[in-house]
Structures are given as structure tokens and as C-alpha cells.
PDB file of C-alpha atoms in Angstrom:
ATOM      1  CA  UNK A   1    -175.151 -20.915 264.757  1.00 54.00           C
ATOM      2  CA  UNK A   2    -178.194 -20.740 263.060  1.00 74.00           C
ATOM      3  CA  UNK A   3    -178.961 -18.765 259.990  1.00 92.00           C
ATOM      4  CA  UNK A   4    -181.123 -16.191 258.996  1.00 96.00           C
ATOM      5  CA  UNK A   5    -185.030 -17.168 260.077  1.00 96.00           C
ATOM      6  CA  UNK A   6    -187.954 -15.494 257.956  1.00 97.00           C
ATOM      7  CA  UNK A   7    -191.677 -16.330 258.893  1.00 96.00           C
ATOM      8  CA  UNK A   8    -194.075 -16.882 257.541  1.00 97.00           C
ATOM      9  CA  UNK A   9    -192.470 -19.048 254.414  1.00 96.00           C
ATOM     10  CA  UNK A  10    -195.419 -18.773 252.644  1.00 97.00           C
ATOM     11  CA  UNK A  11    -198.120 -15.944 253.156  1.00 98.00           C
ATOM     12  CA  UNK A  12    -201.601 -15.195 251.325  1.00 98.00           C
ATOM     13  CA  UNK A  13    -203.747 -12.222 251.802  1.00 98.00           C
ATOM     14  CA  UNK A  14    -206.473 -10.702 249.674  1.00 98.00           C
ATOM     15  CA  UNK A  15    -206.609  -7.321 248.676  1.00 97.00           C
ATOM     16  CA  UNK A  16    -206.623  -4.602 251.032  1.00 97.00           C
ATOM     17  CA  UNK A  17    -205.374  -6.914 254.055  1.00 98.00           C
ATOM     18  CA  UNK A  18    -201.914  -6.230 255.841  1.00 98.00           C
ATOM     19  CA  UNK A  19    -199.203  -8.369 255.149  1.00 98.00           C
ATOM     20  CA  UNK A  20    -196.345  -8.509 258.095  1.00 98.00           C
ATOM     21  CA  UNK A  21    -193.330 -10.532 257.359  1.00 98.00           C
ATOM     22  CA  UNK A  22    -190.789 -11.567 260.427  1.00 98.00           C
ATOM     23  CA  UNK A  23    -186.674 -11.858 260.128  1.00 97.00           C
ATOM     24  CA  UNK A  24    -184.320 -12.882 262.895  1.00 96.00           C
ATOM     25  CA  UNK A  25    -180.944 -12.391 261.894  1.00 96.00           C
ATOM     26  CA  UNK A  26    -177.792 -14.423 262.738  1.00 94.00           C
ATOM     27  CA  UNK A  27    -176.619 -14.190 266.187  1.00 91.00           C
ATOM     28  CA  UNK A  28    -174.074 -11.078 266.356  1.00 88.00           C
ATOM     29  CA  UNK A  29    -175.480  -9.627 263.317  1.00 91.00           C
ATOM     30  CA  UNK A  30    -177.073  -5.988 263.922  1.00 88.00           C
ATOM     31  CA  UNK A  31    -177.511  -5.032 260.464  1.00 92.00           C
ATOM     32  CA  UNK A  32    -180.708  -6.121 258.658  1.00 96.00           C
ATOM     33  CA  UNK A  33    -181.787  -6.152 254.559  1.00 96.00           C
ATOM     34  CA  UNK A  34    -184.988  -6.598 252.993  1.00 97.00           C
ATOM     35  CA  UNK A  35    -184.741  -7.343 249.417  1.00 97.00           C
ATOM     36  CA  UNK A  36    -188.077  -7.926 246.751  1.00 97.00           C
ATOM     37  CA  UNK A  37    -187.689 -10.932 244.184  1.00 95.00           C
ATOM     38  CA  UNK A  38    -190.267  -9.711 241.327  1.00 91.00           C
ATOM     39  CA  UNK A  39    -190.657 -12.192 238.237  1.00 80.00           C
ATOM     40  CA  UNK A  40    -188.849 -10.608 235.359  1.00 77.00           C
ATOM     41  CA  UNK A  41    -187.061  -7.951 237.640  1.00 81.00           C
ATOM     42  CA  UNK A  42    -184.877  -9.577 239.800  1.00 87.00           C
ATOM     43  CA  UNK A  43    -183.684  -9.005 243.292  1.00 93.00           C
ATOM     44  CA  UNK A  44    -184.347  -5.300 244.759  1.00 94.00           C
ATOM     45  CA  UNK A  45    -183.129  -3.513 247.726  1.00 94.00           C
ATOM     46  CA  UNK A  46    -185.938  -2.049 249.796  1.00 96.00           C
ATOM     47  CA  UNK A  47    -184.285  -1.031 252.820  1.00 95.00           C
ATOM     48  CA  UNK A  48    -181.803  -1.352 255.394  1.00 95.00           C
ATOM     49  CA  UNK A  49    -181.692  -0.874 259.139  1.00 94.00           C
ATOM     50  CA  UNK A  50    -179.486  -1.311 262.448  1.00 93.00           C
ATOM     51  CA  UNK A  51    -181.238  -1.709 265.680  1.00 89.00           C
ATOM     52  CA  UNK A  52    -183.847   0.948 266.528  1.00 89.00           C
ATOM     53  CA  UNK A  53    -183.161   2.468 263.262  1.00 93.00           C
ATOM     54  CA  UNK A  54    -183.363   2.807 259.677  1.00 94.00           C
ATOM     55  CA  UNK A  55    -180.651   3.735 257.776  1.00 92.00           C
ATOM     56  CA  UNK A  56    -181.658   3.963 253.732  1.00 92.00           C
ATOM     57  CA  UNK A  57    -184.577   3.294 252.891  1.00 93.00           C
ATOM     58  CA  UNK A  58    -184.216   4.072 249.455  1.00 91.00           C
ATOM     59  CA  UNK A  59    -185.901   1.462 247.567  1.00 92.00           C
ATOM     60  CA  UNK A  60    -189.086   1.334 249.628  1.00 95.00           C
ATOM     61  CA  UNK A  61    -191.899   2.316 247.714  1.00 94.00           C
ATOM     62  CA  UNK A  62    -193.885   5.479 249.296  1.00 91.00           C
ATOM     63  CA  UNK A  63    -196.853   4.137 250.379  1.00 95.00           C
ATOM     64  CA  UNK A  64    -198.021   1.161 252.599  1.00 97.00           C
ATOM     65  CA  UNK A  65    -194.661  -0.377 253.049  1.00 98.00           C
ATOM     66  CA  UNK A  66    -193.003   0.345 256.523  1.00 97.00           C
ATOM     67  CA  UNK A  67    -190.305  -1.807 258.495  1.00 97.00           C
ATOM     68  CA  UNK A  68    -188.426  -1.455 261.670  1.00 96.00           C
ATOM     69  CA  UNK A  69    -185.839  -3.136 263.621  1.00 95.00           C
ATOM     70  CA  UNK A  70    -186.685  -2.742 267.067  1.00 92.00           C
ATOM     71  CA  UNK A  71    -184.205  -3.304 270.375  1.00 90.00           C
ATOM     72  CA  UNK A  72    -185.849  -6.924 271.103  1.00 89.00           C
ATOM     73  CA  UNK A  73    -187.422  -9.201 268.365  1.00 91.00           C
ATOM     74  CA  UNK A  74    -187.628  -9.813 264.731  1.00 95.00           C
ATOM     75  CA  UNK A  75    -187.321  -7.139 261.879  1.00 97.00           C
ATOM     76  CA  UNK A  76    -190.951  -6.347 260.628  1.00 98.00           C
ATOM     77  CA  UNK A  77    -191.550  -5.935 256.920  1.00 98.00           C
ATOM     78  CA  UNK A  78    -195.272  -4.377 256.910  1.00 98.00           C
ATOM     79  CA  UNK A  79    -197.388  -3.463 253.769  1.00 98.00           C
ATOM     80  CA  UNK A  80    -200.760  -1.672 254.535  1.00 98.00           C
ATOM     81  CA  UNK A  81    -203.697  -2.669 251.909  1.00 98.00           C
ATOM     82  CA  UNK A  82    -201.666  -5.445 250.131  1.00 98.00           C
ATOM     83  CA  UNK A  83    -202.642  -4.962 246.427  1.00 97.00           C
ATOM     84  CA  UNK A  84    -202.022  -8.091 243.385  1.00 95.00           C
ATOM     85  CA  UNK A  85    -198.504  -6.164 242.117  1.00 94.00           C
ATOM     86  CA  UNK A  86    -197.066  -7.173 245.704  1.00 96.00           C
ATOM     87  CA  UNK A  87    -197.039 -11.059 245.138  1.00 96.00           C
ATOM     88  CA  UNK A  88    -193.317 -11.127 245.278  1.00 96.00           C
ATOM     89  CA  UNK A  89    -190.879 -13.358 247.097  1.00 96.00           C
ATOM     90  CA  UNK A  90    -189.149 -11.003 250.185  1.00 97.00           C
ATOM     91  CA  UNK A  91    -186.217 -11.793 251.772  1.00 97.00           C
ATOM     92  CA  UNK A  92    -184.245 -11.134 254.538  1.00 97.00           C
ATOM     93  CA  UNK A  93    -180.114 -10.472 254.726  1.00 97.00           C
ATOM     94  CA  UNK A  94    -178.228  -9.924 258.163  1.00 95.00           C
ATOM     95  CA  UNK A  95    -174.614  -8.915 258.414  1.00 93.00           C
ATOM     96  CA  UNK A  96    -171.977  -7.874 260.542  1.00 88.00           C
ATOM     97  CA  UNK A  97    -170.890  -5.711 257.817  1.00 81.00           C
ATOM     98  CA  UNK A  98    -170.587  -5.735 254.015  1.00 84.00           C
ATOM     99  CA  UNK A  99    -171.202  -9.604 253.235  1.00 90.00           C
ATOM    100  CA  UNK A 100    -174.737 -10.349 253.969  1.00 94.00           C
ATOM    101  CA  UNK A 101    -176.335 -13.991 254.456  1.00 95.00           C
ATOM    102  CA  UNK A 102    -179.490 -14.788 253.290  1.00 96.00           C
ATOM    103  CA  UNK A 103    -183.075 -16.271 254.584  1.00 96.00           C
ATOM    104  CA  UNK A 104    -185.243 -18.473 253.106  1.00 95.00           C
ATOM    105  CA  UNK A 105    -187.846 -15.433 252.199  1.00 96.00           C
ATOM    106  CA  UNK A 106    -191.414 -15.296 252.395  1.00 97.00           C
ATOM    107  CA  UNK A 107    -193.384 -15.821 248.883  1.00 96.00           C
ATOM    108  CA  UNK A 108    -196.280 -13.720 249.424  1.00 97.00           C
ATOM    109  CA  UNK A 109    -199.377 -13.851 247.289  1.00 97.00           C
ATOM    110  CA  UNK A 110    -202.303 -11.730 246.950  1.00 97.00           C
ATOM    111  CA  UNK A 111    -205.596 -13.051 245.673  1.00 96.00           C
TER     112      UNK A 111
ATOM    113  CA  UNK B   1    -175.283   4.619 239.403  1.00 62.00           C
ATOM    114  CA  UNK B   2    -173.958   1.172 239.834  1.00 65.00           C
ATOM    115  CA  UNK B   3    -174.743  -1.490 237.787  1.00 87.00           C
ATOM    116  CA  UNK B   4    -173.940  -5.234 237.391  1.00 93.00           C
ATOM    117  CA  UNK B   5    -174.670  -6.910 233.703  1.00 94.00           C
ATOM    118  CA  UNK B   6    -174.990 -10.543 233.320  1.00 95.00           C
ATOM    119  CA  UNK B   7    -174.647 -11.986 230.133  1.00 92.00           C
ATOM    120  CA  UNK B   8    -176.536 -14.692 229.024  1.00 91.00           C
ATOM    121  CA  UNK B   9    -180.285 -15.241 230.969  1.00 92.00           C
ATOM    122  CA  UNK B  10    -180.507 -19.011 230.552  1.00 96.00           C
ATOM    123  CA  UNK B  11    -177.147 -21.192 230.145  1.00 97.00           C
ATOM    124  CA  UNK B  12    -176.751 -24.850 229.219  1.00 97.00           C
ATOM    125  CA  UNK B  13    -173.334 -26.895 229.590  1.00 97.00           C
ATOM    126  CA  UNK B  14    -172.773 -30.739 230.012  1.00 97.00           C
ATOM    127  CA  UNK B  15    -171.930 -32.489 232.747  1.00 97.00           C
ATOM    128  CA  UNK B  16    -168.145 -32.431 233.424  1.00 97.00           C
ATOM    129  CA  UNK B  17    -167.889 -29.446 230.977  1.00 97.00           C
ATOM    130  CA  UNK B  18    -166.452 -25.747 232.109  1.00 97.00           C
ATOM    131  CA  UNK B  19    -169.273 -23.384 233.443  1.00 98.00           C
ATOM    132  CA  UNK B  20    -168.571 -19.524 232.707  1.00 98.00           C
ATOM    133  CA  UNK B  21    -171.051 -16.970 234.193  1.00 98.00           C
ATOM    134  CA  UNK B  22    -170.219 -13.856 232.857  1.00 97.00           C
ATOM    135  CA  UNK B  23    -170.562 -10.517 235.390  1.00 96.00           C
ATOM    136  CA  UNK B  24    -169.367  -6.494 234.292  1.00 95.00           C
ATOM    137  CA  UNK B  25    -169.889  -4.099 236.740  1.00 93.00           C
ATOM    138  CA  UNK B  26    -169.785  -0.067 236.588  1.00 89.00           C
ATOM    139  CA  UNK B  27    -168.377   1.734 239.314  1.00 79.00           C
ATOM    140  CA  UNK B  28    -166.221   4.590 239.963  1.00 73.00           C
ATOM    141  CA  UNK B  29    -164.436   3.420 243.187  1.00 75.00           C
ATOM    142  CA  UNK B  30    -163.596   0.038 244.085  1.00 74.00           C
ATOM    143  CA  UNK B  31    -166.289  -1.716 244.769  1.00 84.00           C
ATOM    144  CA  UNK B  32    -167.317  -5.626 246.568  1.00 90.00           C
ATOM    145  CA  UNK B  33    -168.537  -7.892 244.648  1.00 93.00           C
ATOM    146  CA  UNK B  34    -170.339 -11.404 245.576  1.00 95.00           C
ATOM    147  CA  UNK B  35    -171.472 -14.476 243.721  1.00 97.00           C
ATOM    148  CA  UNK B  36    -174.806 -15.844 245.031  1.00 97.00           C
ATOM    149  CA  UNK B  37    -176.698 -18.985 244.360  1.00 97.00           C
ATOM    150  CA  UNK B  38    -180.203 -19.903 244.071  1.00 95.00           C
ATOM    151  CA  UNK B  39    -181.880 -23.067 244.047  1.00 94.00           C
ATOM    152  CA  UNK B  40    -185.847 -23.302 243.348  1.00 89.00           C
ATOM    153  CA  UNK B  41    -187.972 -21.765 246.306  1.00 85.00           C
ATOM    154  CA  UNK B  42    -184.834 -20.882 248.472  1.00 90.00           C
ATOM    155  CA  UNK B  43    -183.053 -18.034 249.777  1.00 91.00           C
ATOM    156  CA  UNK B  44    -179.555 -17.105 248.351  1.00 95.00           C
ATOM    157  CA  UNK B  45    -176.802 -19.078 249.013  1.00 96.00           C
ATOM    158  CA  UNK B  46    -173.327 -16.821 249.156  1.00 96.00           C
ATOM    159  CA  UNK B  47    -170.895 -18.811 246.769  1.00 97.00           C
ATOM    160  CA  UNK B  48    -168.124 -16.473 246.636  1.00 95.00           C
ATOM    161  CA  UNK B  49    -167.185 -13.008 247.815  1.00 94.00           C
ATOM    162  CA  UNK B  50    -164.271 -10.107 246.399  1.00 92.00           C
ATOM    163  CA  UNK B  51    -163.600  -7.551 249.199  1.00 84.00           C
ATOM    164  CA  UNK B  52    -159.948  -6.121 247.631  1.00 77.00           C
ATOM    165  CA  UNK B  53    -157.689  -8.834 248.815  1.00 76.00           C
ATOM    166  CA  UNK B  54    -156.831 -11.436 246.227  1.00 83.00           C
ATOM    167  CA  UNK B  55    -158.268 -11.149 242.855  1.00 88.00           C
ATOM    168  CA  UNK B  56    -158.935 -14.260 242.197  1.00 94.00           C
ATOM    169  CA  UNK B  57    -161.134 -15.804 244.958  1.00 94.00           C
ATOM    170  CA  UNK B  58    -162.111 -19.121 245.580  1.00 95.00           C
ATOM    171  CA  UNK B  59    -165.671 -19.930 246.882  1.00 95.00           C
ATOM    172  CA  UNK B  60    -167.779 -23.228 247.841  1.00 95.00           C
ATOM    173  CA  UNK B  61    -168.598 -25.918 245.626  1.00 93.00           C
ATOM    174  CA  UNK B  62    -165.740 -25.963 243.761  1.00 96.00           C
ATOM    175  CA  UNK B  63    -166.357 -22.162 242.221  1.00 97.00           C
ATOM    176  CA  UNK B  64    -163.927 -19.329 241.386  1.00 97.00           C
ATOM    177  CA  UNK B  65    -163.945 -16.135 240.247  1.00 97.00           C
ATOM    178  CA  UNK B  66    -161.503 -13.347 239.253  1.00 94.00           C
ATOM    179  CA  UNK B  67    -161.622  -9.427 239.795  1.00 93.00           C
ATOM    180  CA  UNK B  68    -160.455  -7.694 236.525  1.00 92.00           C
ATOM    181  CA  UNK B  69    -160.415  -3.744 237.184  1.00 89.00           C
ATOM    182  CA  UNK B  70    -159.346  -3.443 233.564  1.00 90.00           C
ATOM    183  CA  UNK B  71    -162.363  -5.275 232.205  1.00 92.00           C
ATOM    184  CA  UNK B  72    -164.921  -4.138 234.921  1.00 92.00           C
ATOM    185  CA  UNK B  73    -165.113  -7.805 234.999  1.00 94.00           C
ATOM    186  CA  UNK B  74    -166.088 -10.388 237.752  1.00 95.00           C
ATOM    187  CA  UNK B  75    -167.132 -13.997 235.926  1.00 97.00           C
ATOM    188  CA  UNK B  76    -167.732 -17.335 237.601  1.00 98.00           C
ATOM    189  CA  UNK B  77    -165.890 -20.505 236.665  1.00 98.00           C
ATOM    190  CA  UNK B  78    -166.266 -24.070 237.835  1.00 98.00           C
ATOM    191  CA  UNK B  79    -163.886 -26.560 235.588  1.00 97.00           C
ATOM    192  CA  UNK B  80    -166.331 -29.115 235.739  1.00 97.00           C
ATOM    193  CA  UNK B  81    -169.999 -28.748 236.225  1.00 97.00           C
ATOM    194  CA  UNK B  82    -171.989 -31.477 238.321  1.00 96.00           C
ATOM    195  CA  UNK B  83    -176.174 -31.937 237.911  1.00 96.00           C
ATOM    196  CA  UNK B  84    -176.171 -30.412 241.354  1.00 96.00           C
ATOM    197  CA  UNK B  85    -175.087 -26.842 240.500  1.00 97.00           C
ATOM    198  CA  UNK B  86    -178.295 -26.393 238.018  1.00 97.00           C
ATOM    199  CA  UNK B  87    -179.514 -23.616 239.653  1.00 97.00           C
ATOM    200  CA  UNK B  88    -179.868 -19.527 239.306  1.00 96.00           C
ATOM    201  CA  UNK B  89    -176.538 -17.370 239.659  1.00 97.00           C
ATOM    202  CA  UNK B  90    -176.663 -13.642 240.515  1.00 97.00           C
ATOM    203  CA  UNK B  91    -173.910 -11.569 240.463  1.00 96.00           C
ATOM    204  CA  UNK B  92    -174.076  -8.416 242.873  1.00 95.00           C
ATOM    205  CA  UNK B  93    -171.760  -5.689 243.914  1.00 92.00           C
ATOM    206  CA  UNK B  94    -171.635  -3.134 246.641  1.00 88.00           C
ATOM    207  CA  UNK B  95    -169.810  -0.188 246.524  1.00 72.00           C
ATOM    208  CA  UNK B  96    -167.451   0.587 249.175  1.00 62.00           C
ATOM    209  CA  UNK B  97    -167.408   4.090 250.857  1.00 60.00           C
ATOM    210  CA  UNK B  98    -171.115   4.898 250.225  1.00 60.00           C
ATOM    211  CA  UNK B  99    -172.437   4.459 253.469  1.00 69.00           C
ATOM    212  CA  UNK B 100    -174.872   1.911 252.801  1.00 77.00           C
ATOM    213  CA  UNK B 101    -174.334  -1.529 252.249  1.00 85.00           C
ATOM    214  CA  UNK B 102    -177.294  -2.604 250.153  1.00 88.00           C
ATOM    215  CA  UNK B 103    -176.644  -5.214 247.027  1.00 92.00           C
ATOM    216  CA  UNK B 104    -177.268  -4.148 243.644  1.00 92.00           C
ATOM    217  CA  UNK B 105    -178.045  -7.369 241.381  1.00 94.00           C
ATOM    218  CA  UNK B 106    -177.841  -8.453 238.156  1.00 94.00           C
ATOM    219  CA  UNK B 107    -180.634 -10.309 236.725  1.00 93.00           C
ATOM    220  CA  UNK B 108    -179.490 -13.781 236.833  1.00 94.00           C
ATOM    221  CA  UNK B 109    -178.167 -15.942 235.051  1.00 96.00           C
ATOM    222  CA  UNK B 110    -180.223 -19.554 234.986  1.00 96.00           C
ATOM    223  CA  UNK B 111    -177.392 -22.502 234.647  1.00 97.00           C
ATOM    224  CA  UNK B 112    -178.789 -25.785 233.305  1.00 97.00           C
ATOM    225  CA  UNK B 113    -176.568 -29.218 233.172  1.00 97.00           C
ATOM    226  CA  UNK B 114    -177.176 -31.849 230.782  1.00 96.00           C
ATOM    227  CA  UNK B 115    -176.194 -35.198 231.284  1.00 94.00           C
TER     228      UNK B 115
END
């Protein structure tokens, strides 16, 4: 059974460009996490969704972030006009309920 | 709010000495709490989980860790630390009943080993 798959590992963009980062979660799983790693801050919850739907997305900021789950395919974490504070490691946790498994992440970084 | 507290940022111990990662939680209702490991430029690797059964759980890797409600307390023990388990350690806890699932983290705790 494989584990949790994030692409692209490693991502740069330049200010103002649209970052979209790709998790397939374990077979079976149907819930999905995205968490930020900030230096300094630690690991964040963003948000967390089921298929077709998200169900808190409390820690996503406002603006320019948006993700979705949908029926077929990956989990899309997309930020609109990436700016330097989003460098960040982001990482992806599937469950089947409360214990969630990890990806690899995606270390993004914005020149 | 929920909140996990790890004491101690950076901690050193000698090969084939005790490790002790400390974790204190708040929470008014009983909550989960997980161990996770992190090795440099990887994901999180889930060492050990408490989910209300025993209290004192046993994870990979030779780890342990023991749910004290009286002490809010959740620290990681390993009798005898090896060069691979230098790593970073987060404690993280849902809580149970609140609909969602997400983790809340403590800060880490870096773990080195000296030989």
C-alpha cells in the first residue's frame, strides 16, 4: 500500500506566480490535511477536506490560498500571487479517521 | 483552545543513554494524542499514538509513552538512544468530539545523540 504522494517535492516560483501543490492520499483514505511548516513556527493546520468538500478551513489564510478535494484526482493546495512569506514546507496527511499519515511535503520557495 | 507544550527546543543525550521528550497538553475533554518524527527534509513519521485505550502505549523504534490525565502529561521515552533516532520530535493532540480532526503541534523538540 503505498503512502501518502505529494508533488512537486520541491517547487520555486517568483513573486506574483501561482503555486499548485498535488496530494494523493493512501488508498481507502477519504479524509485529506494540509499542514504549513514555517521556520520558527512549527507545523500549522490549514485545512481539511473529504471528497468534494471542505470541512474546516480554519487555518487558511483569507486571501490567495484555496484547495479542494475533488471526486477523481489529487487534493490541490493553490496560492494565487505567491509572495516571499509563503516559502514554507506544505504537507499533506490522509486518514481514515483520527490518526493521520504523512507525505513527504513540498518545500516551496519564492524568489 | 488546545495547546501542546514541549519542553526543551534542542536536546542532547549519549548513545545508550535514556531519551525523555517532555509533552503537556490543555484540554477540557479527553483528547488523542500522537508522537511524530522528523528526519531532515522528510515528512512526519507517526511514532506512537494515545486514542483512550491503554495509557501507556508502545510505538516503533523502540519508543513509549504514557497518558497522565493528572499531569496533562504525554512524554516520550526510549531506554536507550541509538545515532539513528537524532532527529525532530513533535508532540500533537487532537481533541475528540470537536468535529474536526486537525493536529495541533507543539514546536518540537530537536533530539541530538552523541557518541
Amino acid at each position: 500500500n503505498a503512502g501518502v504522494m505529494q508533488n512537486p517535492r520541491h517547487l520555486v516560483r517568483r513573486r506574483g506566480q501561482e503555486a499548485r501543490l498535488r496530494c494523493s492520499p493512501m488508498k481507502g483514505h477519504s479524509h485529506v490535511y494540509w499542514y504549513r511548516q514555517l521556520p520558527e513556527e512549527g507545523l500549522k493546520f490549514m485545512v481539511y477536506l473529504q471528497k468534494e468538500n471542505i470541512i474546516d478551513e480554519s487555518g487558511m489564510p483569507k486571501e490567495r490560498f484555496s484547495a479542494e478535494f475533488p471526486k477523481e484526482g489529487p487534493s490541490i493546495l493553490r496560492i494565487q500571487q505567491v509572495v516571499r512569506g509563503d516559502s514554507a514546507a506544505y504537507f499533506c496527511a490522509s486518514s481514515p479517521k483520527e490518526t493521520q499519515y504523512f507525505g513527504p511535503g513540498t518545500r516551496l520557495l519564492v524568489l | 483552545a488546545q495547546s501542546v507544550t514541549q519542553l526543551g527546543s534542542h536536546v542532547s543525550v549519549s548513545e545508550g543513554a535514556l531519551v525523555l521528550l517532555r509533552c503537556n497538553y490543555s484540554s477540557s475533554v479527553p483528547p488523542y494524542l500522537f508522537w511524530y518524527v522528523q528526519y531532515p527534509n522528510q515528512g512526519l513519521q507517526l511514532l506512537l499514538k494515545y486514542t483512550s485505550a491503554a495509557t501507556l502505549v508502545k510505538g516503533i523504534n523502540g519508543f513509549e509513552a504514557e497518558f497522565k490525565k493528572s499531569e496533562t502529561s504525554f512524554h516520550l521515552t526510549k531506554p536507550s538512544a541509538h545515532m539513528s533516532d537524532a532527529a525532530e520530535y513533535f508532540c500533537a493532540v487532537i481533541i475528540s468530539g470537536a468535529g474536526s480532526y486537525q493536529l495541533t503541534f507543539g514546536k518540537g523538540t530537536k533530539l541530538s545523540v552523541i557518541p
